[in-house]
């Protein structure tokens, strides 16, 4: 498989506290990679590094072999990386359709010149953008909801709307930060199906999730973090069998005989 994104000895510190230490792992094209670990282990910090909310103190980010460490957030988006957030970042006072259309801003070429002097091309671009947005709403199960205010949706549907908005930028790599947070079991199962459909579109996914059933069922590989360090990396079966992983999640118990 061809490497899409590589973290090469990436380190980030805040006020003398190292949040992520010499982190290295790759995400290959077409993969779903899970990122797990206890609270405070550095998972969201890693996503913030990739999406350029934070700049590494040391180390490099390579996208298809190109060093993107110094890129800004809008450059990352235009180079094919989009994300969702643990805390919802949708625009609740506008419609579902407008939320998704906003996500396409990096793809659109419309400006005042084209509106006045190339109106036919401008209208065609607007029509195409609307059609793409409607297709994404259908993908996430929000068909016929385009004119509904985002705040009127149930919480799980708002989560799916944020995924649609991230996809509207047509990313190669989609970063999902706890997309299952606050969802009930039925919504969680629907999310699994949605993630599988997104992968079938040719997208690569890096997902943070505390729901172990979900992350084990969708991931090709899993990277385990603990206290800002990479503890291990492997298949879901290898991670589940790891005594180290069992210890950080469940605590050690020398009497249980499992490890």
CSV table of C-alpha atoms in Angstrom, one decimal:
chain,number,residue,atom,x,y,z
A,1,UNK,CA,0.0,0.0,0.0
A,2,UNK,CA,1.1,3.5,-0.7
A,3,UNK,CA,1.7,5.9,2.2
A,4,UNK,CA,-0.7,8.8,2.3
A,5,UNK,CA,0.4,10.5,5.5
A,6,UNK,CA,3.4,10.0,7.7
A,7,UNK,CA,4.2,11.4,11.2
A,8,UNK,CA,7.9,11.3,11.6
A,9,UNK,CA,9.1,11.8,15.2
A,10,UNK,CA,6.6,14.5,15.9
A,11,UNK,CA,6.7,16.2,19.3
A,12,UNK,CA,4.5,18.9,20.8
A,13,UNK,CA,4.8,20.4,24.3
A,14,UNK,CA,2.7,22.9,26.2
A,15,UNK,CA,4.3,24.9,29.0
A,16,UNK,CA,7.0,22.3,29.6
A,17,UNK,CA,4.5,19.4,29.4
A,18,UNK,CA,5.1,17.0,26.5
A,19,UNK,CA,1.6,16.2,25.0
A,20,UNK,CA,3.0,14.1,22.2
A,21,UNK,CA,6.5,12.7,22.2
A,22,UNK,CA,8.5,11.5,19.1
A,23,UNK,CA,5.3,10.2,17.5
A,24,UNK,CA,5.8,8.1,14.3
A,25,UNK,CA,3.3,6.2,12.3
A,26,UNK,CA,1.9,6.0,8.8
A,27,UNK,CA,-1.5,6.0,7.2
A,28,UNK,CA,-1.7,4.2,3.9
A,29,UNK,CA,-4.1,5.1,1.1
A,30,UNK,CA,-7.5,3.5,1.5
A,31,UNK,CA,-6.9,2.4,5.1
A,32,UNK,CA,-9.0,3.0,8.2
A,33,UNK,CA,-6.6,3.6,11.1
A,34,UNK,CA,-7.9,3.8,14.7
A,35,UNK,CA,-6.3,5.9,17.3
A,36,UNK,CA,-7.0,4.8,20.9
A,37,UNK,CA,-5.8,5.4,24.4
A,38,UNK,CA,-6.9,6.6,27.8
A,39,UNK,CA,-8.1,10.2,28.3
A,40,UNK,CA,-5.1,12.6,28.1
A,41,UNK,CA,-3.0,10.2,26.1
A,42,UNK,CA,-2.6,12.7,23.2
A,43,UNK,CA,-5.1,11.4,20.7
A,44,UNK,CA,-6.8,14.7,19.9
A,45,UNK,CA,-3.5,16.5,20.0
A,46,UNK,CA,-2.3,14.2,17.1
A,47,UNK,CA,-5.4,15.2,15.1
A,48,UNK,CA,-4.7,18.8,15.9
A,49,UNK,CA,-1.2,18.4,14.7
A,50,UNK,CA,-2.3,16.9,11.4
A,51,UNK,CA,-5.0,19.5,10.8
A,52,UNK,CA,-2.5,22.2,11.7
A,53,UNK,CA,-4.2,23.6,14.8
A,54,UNK,CA,-0.8,22.9,16.4
A,55,UNK,CA,2.6,23.1,14.8
A,56,UNK,CA,5.1,20.5,16.0
A,57,UNK,CA,8.1,21.6,18.1
A,58,UNK,CA,10.1,18.8,16.4
A,59,UNK,CA,9.5,16.2,13.7
A,60,UNK,CA,7.8,16.3,10.3
A,61,UNK,CA,4.5,15.7,8.6
A,62,UNK,CA,4.7,14.1,5.2
A,63,UNK,CA,1.8,14.0,2.8
A,64,UNK,CA,2.5,11.7,-0.1
A,65,UNK,CA,6.2,12.2,0.7
A,66,UNK,CA,5.9,16.0,0.7
A,67,UNK,CA,6.8,17.9,3.8
A,68,UNK,CA,3.7,19.8,5.0
A,69,UNK,CA,4.9,20.6,8.5
A,70,UNK,CA,4.8,24.3,8.0
A,71,UNK,CA,1.5,24.5,6.2
A,72,UNK,CA,-1.4,26.4,7.6
A,73,UNK,CA,-4.9,25.1,8.2
A,74,UNK,CA,-6.4,26.3,4.9
A,75,UNK,CA,-3.5,24.8,3.0
A,76,UNK,CA,-4.0,21.4,4.7
A,77,UNK,CA,-7.7,21.5,3.6
A,78,UNK,CA,-6.8,22.4,0.0
A,79,UNK,CA,-4.3,19.5,0.0
A,80,UNK,CA,-7.0,16.9,0.8
A,81,UNK,CA,-7.3,16.7,4.6
A,82,UNK,CA,-10.6,17.4,6.5
A,83,UNK,CA,-11.8,16.7,9.9
A,84,UNK,CA,-14.7,16.6,12.4
A,85,UNK,CA,-14.4,17.6,16.1
A,86,UNK,CA,-15.1,15.9,19.4
A,87,UNK,CA,-17.3,18.9,20.2
A,88,UNK,CA,-19.7,19.7,17.4
A,89,UNK,CA,-18.6,22.5,15.1
A,90,UNK,CA,-21.7,22.8,12.8
A,91,UNK,CA,-23.5,26.0,12.3
A,92,UNK,CA,-26.8,25.4,14.1
A,93,UNK,CA,-28.7,28.5,13.0
A,94,UNK,CA,-28.5,27.7,9.2
A,95,UNK,CA,-29.9,24.8,7.2
A,96,UNK,CA,-28.3,21.4,6.7
A,97,UNK,CA,-27.8,22.3,3.0
A,98,UNK,CA,-26.0,25.5,3.8
A,99,UNK,CA,-23.8,23.7,6.4
A,100,UNK,CA,-22.5,21.3,3.7
A,101,UNK,CA,-22.2,24.1,1.1
A,102,UNK,CA,-19.9,26.0,3.4
A,103,UNK,CA,-17.6,23.0,3.5
A,104,UNK,CA,-17.1,23.3,-0.3
A,105,UNK,CA,-15.6,26.8,-0.1
A,106,UNK,CA,-12.1,25.6,-1.0
A,107,UNK,CA,-13.4,23.9,-4.2
A,108,UNK,CA,-15.5,26.8,-5.6
A,109,UNK,CA,-14.0,29.4,-7.9
A,110,UNK,CA,-16.9,31.8,-7.9
A,111,UNK,CA,-16.1,35.5,-7.3
A,112,UNK,CA,-17.6,38.9,-8.1
A,113,UNK,CA,-16.0,38.9,-11.6
A,114,UNK,CA,-17.5,35.5,-12.5
A,115,UNK,CA,-20.9,36.4,-11.1
A,116,UNK,CA,-21.1,39.6,-13.2
A,117,UNK,CA,-19.1,38.6,-16.3
A,118,UNK,CA,-19.5,34.9,-16.5
A,119,UNK,CA,-23.0,34.3,-15.1
A,120,UNK,CA,-23.7,31.1,-16.9
A,121,UNK,CA,-20.5,29.5,-15.6
A,122,UNK,CA,-21.2,30.9,-12.2
A,123,UNK,CA,-24.8,29.5,-12.1
A,124,UNK,CA,-23.5,26.1,-13.3
A,125,UNK,CA,-21.0,26.0,-10.5
A,126,UNK,CA,-23.6,26.9,-7.9
A,127,UNK,CA,-25.9,24.1,-9.3
A,128,UNK,CA,-23.1,21.6,-9.2
A,129,UNK,CA,-22.2,22.5,-5.6
A,130,UNK,CA,-25.9,22.2,-4.5
A,131,UNK,CA,-26.1,18.7,-6.2
A,132,UNK,CA,-22.9,17.6,-4.5
A,133,UNK,CA,-24.3,18.8,-1.1
A,134,UNK,CA,-27.6,17.0,-1.6
A,135,UNK,CA,-25.7,13.8,-2.5
A,136,UNK,CA,-23.7,14.0,0.7
A,137,UNK,CA,-26.8,14.6,2.8
A,138,UNK,CA,-28.2,11.5,1.3
A,139,UNK,CA,-25.0,9.6,2.0
A,140,UNK,CA,-25.2,10.4,5.8
A,141,UNK,CA,-29.0,9.6,5.9
A,142,UNK,CA,-30.3,13.2,5.9
A,143,UNK,CA,-32.0,13.2,2.5
A,144,UNK,CA,-35.1,15.5,2.4
A,145,UNK,CA,-33.6,17.4,5.4
A,146,UNK,CA,-31.8,20.1,3.4
A,147,UNK,CA,-34.0,22.9,4.5
A,148,UNK,CA,-34.1,21.9,8.1
A,149,UNK,CA,-32.1,24.1,10.6
A,150,UNK,CA,-29.2,22.1,11.9
A,151,UNK,CA,-30.2,22.8,15.5
A,152,UNK,CA,-33.5,21.0,14.9
A,153,UNK,CA,-31.8,17.7,14.2
A,154,UNK,CA,-31.4,15.0,16.8
A,155,UNK,CA,-27.9,14.9,18.2
A,156,UNK,CA,-26.8,11.8,16.3
A,157,UNK,CA,-28.0,13.4,13.1
A,158,UNK,CA,-26.0,16.6,13.9
A,159,UNK,CA,-22.9,14.3,14.1
A,160,UNK,CA,-23.6,12.9,10.7
A,161,UNK,CA,-24.2,16.4,9.3
A,162,UNK,CA,-20.7,17.4,10.5
A,163,UNK,CA,-19.3,14.4,8.7
A,164,UNK,CA,-21.1,15.4,5.5
A,165,UNK,CA,-19.6,18.9,5.8
A,166,UNK,CA,-16.1,17.5,6.2
A,167,UNK,CA,-16.6,15.3,3.1
A,168,UNK,CA,-17.8,18.3,1.1
A,169,UNK,CA,-14.2,19.5,0.8
A,170,UNK,CA,-13.5,16.2,-1.1
A,171,UNK,CA,-10.7,15.1,1.2
A,172,UNK,CA,-8.4,12.2,0.6
A,173,UNK,CA,-7.9,11.8,4.3
A,174,UNK,CA,-10.8,12.2,6.7
A,175,UNK,CA,-10.0,12.7,10.4
A,176,UNK,CA,-12.9,11.7,12.8
A,177,UNK,CA,-12.6,12.8,16.4
A,178,UNK,CA,-14.9,10.6,18.5
A,179,UNK,CA,-17.8,10.6,15.9
A,180,UNK,CA,-19.8,8.2,18.1
A,181,UNK,CA,-19.8,10.5,21.2
A,182,UNK,CA,-23.4,10.8,22.6
A,183,UNK,CA,-24.9,8.3,20.2
A,184,UNK,CA,-27.2,5.5,21.2
A,185,UNK,CA,-26.6,1.8,20.1
A,186,UNK,CA,-28.8,2.1,17.0
A,187,UNK,CA,-27.0,5.3,15.9
A,188,UNK,CA,-23.6,3.7,16.6
A,189,UNK,CA,-24.5,0.8,14.2
A,190,UNK,CA,-25.6,3.3,11.6
A,191,UNK,CA,-22.3,5.1,12.0
A,192,UNK,CA,-20.3,1.9,11.4
A,193,UNK,CA,-22.2,1.5,8.1
A,194,UNK,CA,-21.5,5.1,7.2
A,195,UNK,CA,-17.8,4.7,7.8
A,196,UNK,CA,-17.7,1.6,5.6
A,197,UNK,CA,-19.6,3.6,2.8
A,198,UNK,CA,-17.1,6.4,3.1
A,199,UNK,CA,-14.2,4.0,2.7
A,200,UNK,CA,-15.9,2.5,-0.3
A,201,UNK,CA,-15.7,6.0,-1.9
A,202,UNK,CA,-11.9,5.7,-1.8
A,203,UNK,CA,-11.4,7.8,1.3
A,204,UNK,CA,-8.7,7.2,3.9
A,205,UNK,CA,-9.8,7.6,7.5
A,206,UNK,CA,-8.1,8.2,10.8
A,207,UNK,CA,-10.5,7.8,13.7
A,208,UNK,CA,-10.4,8.5,17.4
A,209,UNK,CA,-13.1,6.6,19.3
A,210,UNK,CA,-13.7,5.3,22.9
A,211,UNK,CA,-16.3,2.8,21.7
A,212,UNK,CA,-14.1,-0.3,21.4
A,213,UNK,CA,-16.7,-2.4,19.6
A,214,UNK,CA,-16.9,0.3,16.9
A,215,UNK,CA,-13.2,0.9,16.5
A,216,UNK,CA,-12.3,-2.8,16.4
A,217,UNK,CA,-14.9,-3.5,13.8
A,218,UNK,CA,-14.0,-0.7,11.3
A,219,UNK,CA,-10.2,-0.4,11.7
A,220,UNK,CA,-7.6,-2.1,9.6
A,221,UNK,CA,-4.8,-1.0,12.0
A,222,UNK,CA,-4.9,0.6,15.4
A,223,UNK,CA,-2.3,2.9,17.0
A,224,UNK,CA,-2.4,2.9,20.8
A,225,UNK,CA,-1.3,5.9,22.8
A,226,UNK,CA,-0.4,6.3,26.4
A,227,UNK,CA,0.8,9.5,28.1
A,228,UNK,CA,1.7,11.1,24.8
A,229,UNK,CA,3.8,8.1,23.6
A,230,UNK,CA,3.0,5.3,21.0
A,231,UNK,CA,2.5,2.2,23.1
A,232,UNK,CA,1.9,-0.2,20.2
A,233,UNK,CA,0.5,-0.5,16.6
A,234,UNK,CA,-1.1,-3.5,15.1
A,235,UNK,CA,-4.3,-5.2,13.8
A,236,UNK,CA,-7.4,-5.1,16.0
A,237,UNK,CA,-6.8,-8.7,17.0
A,238,UNK,CA,-3.2,-7.9,18.0
A,239,UNK,CA,-4.2,-4.9,20.0
A,240,UNK,CA,-7.0,-6.8,21.9
A,241,UNK,CA,-4.5,-9.5,22.8
A,242,UNK,CA,-1.9,-7.1,24.1
A,243,UNK,CA,-1.2,-7.3,27.9
A,244,UNK,CA,0.0,-3.7,27.8
A,245,UNK,CA,-3.2,-2.4,26.3
A,246,UNK,CA,-5.3,-4.4,28.7
A,247,UNK,CA,-3.3,-2.9,31.6
A,248,UNK,CA,-3.7,0.7,30.6
A,249,UNK,CA,-7.5,0.3,30.0
A,250,UNK,CA,-8.3,-2.2,32.8
A,251,UNK,CA,-5.4,-2.0,35.2
A,252,UNK,CA,-3.0,-4.8,36.1
A,253,UNK,CA,-4.3,-7.8,38.0
A,254,UNK,CA,-1.6,-10.4,38.6
A,255,UNK,CA,-4.2,-12.9,39.9
A,256,UNK,CA,-6.4,-13.0,36.9
A,257,UNK,CA,-3.8,-15.0,34.9
A,258,UNK,CA,-4.6,-13.4,31.6
A,259,UNK,CA,-1.2,-11.8,31.0
